[in-house]
Amino acid sequence: MANLCSVSSDTVPPSAPPPQSLPLSSTTPSWSKKQKRTPLYQRSMSFDPNLLHNNGHNGYPNGTSAALRETGIIEKLLASYGFIQCSERQARLFFHCSQYNGNLQELKVGDDVEFEVSSDRRTGKPIAVKLVKIKPEILPEERITGQEVFYLTYTPDDVDGNCHLETGDKINFIIDTNKHTGAVSARNIKLLKKKQMRCQGVVCAMKEAFGFIERGDVVKEIFFHYSEFKGDLEALQPGDDVEFTIKDRNGKEVATDVRLLPQGTVIFEDISIEYFEGVVTKVIPKLSNKSQNDPLPGRIKVDFVIPKELPFGDKDTKSKVTLLEGDHVRFNISTDRRDKLERATNIEVLSDSFGFTDESREMDMLSSQRNHAIRIKKLPKGTVSFQTQSDNCFVGTIEKEATLSSPKASSPNKGKEKEGEEGIISYEDCGVKLTIPYHTKDLEGSSPQIGDKVEFSICEVKRTGFQSAVSLKLLGRNSSGKRYLGYVATLKDNFGFIETSNHDKEIFFHYSEYCGDVDGLNLGDVVEYNLSKGKGNKISAERVNKTNAVVDPDCEIDDPVYWGKVVRPLRSVDPTQNEYQGLIEITEEAENQKPTEEKAEETPDADADTDPDPDPAAESGTEISKQETPSVSMMGQVFPFGIVGMANKSDCLQKGETVKFQLGIFGQNKLTMACNIEPLRRGTVECVKDQFGFINYEVGDSKKLFFHVKEVQDGVELQAGDEVEFSVILNQRTGKCSACNVWRVCEGPKAVAAPRPDRLVNRLKSITLDDASAPRLMVVRQPKGPDNTNGFGVERKIRQAGVID
């Protein structure tokens, strides 16, 4: 208890007795927040207020006491006493709470108080008595912001150095007070720094990190750094008006605080409204001379009252015409505001100037010629023509075909395109047989061939008199030139193959030989072409044209439908094979094609569900032809097929696929071939991923076939395990197959939840409620529905995959 009551010399009041005099008892209860605390002056010290020199009087209001009163701030406040920090002097005084005149509960640390100073009778130390709280000053509700400014008067005689002061100049001075009037004024004024003036100008040049400004007050350029520009630097361009402040840095003037001004603010010169006429006495040099520093090298003589020569520069000519000495011109006079320099501007050559100079005008088109053209005047388009075209049309025959220009360079060192060879046309004019050349660029329509009849006009070059045929139109093909018909079998990046009319082989052709838009060419289209031999004595097709001609007019197709298997695909599917045609082997023949011996063995009481539909011809009792009922079975026979036999020309038949087809007689050789071939493809969906999926189907080396969701018919959402039918197409560019026209035949088996393992079932059966080691479920929070009600209001159902409620 003695340790709890001990305080430092700064906190123990002067009249407090020694700690040993405090009554201590072992039965004193321990301190607790719930117990009523005894005032500190009753516990820690004995203090008699009557021992003070004030004879026991309480404090008075401000100014009512006869003694000198001081002010201070409450620094420390305890239960019965405290300390005050004096405001007028460095002193810290003790005071007793009984000396405070007012509600002690309202007194807080930091409050301003007024008091008298007395002394303790026992110790003689000064203490504060008669404390009164000073009421805080009530500030007005309206707050005024600003700064205090003093204005001093001065006269020109008070300025040292006889300099002229302006508003904003920085100065120093001495404050002088008039002894008679008490007025304060400034004396001995010295100029420290002139006010920084804002200048204007135009940005004349911009570099990587700096630029230059042409000043508007003097004929001079000033440097500025981009860091000094206040604004969007990307919007600043040469010719923009700006304002800036001039500062000295390293002995040079630079522009700082550069800011953009509205366009047209800065004006350097005044241009006269009146036009003047004069004669050019000195022209601007064509080649710039490094020693030439005059920005206005040209001169124009004006006949004023006193003849005068005005300078002009390269940008002062209005019509962009090359000026020569002696030219009569019209112009305006521009006066620079900065140095009052006059110059000629907006210079135009007068129309009578050419009469004085005896010049000859020529018409030509701009070209890279060595002769130097001056005083160029633009003419309407079509005024200048190098050649003339006859109005009459002529008819002739192609003797030599023109070739196209080759895009490949003839040599690696030469980048020019190799020009195509010109063709020759023979024609008659007034009974005289003539020949004339032509080029492919002058053709209108399809390319003519040797012997074709064409119509054309004759074009003659004015300078050389050279004649050529233009505007060529094909009138008729040469009947002697043999044309072949075929079908487009394969289309690659820049070439393709044509199936011949006999359907037994394919012919190569390049897209450059096709007359028309290649994008409009599809598999199975009928085309006509010519044959030619190229490098290596290989035959290829040229002058390929799309046609509507019928290749096999006498084609005969049998009615029966057969089922078979692809033994060999087309060469477009398997480029490694030598033969073009594909082969199909019959695996199941039509019902009306079975031999009569097999029909006799069939029992009449066969199940109606398994028997195929009877032949209507047999029911009617009509006689079946020998063609419909052959005595020999078709099983195992092999028939060829080509691109014509495909029901879907873009379908890609693979080796081993099952198909249904018919038989027909095609070509000049009357070859029996498979036609109307439709593949019977079925497979199961392995997986579906977002916009694509895979089908379990073997195509070539791959055992999976890709398909896009857009190829699924009727908008059905496929799931893994669904059985589908589809077609296979071959991408001619990439050489990869994919599925199209996907139809769902039947849904796959539904996913069934796997049963619980026997080990878990036996474990659950062996657990009882009384078993302490059994797993237990503790409800932490009751479930809530969407409407914040406890429990589940809707019956739970098992959701099926792929089905939306």
Coordinates of C-alpha atoms in Angstrom, one line a residue, residues 779-785 789-792:
V779 CA -26.6 -29.2 -37.7
V780 CA -24.7 -25.9 -37.7
R781 CA -27.3 -23.8 -39.6
Q782 CA -30.8 -24.7 -40.8
P783 CA -31.3 -24.5 -44.6
K784 CA -33.3 -21.6 -46.1
G785 CA -35.1 -21.4 -49.3
T789 CA -38.1 -19.6 -45.2
N790 CA -36.7 -22.5 -43.2
G791 CA -36.5 -25.8 -44.9
F792 CA -37.1 -26.9 -48.5

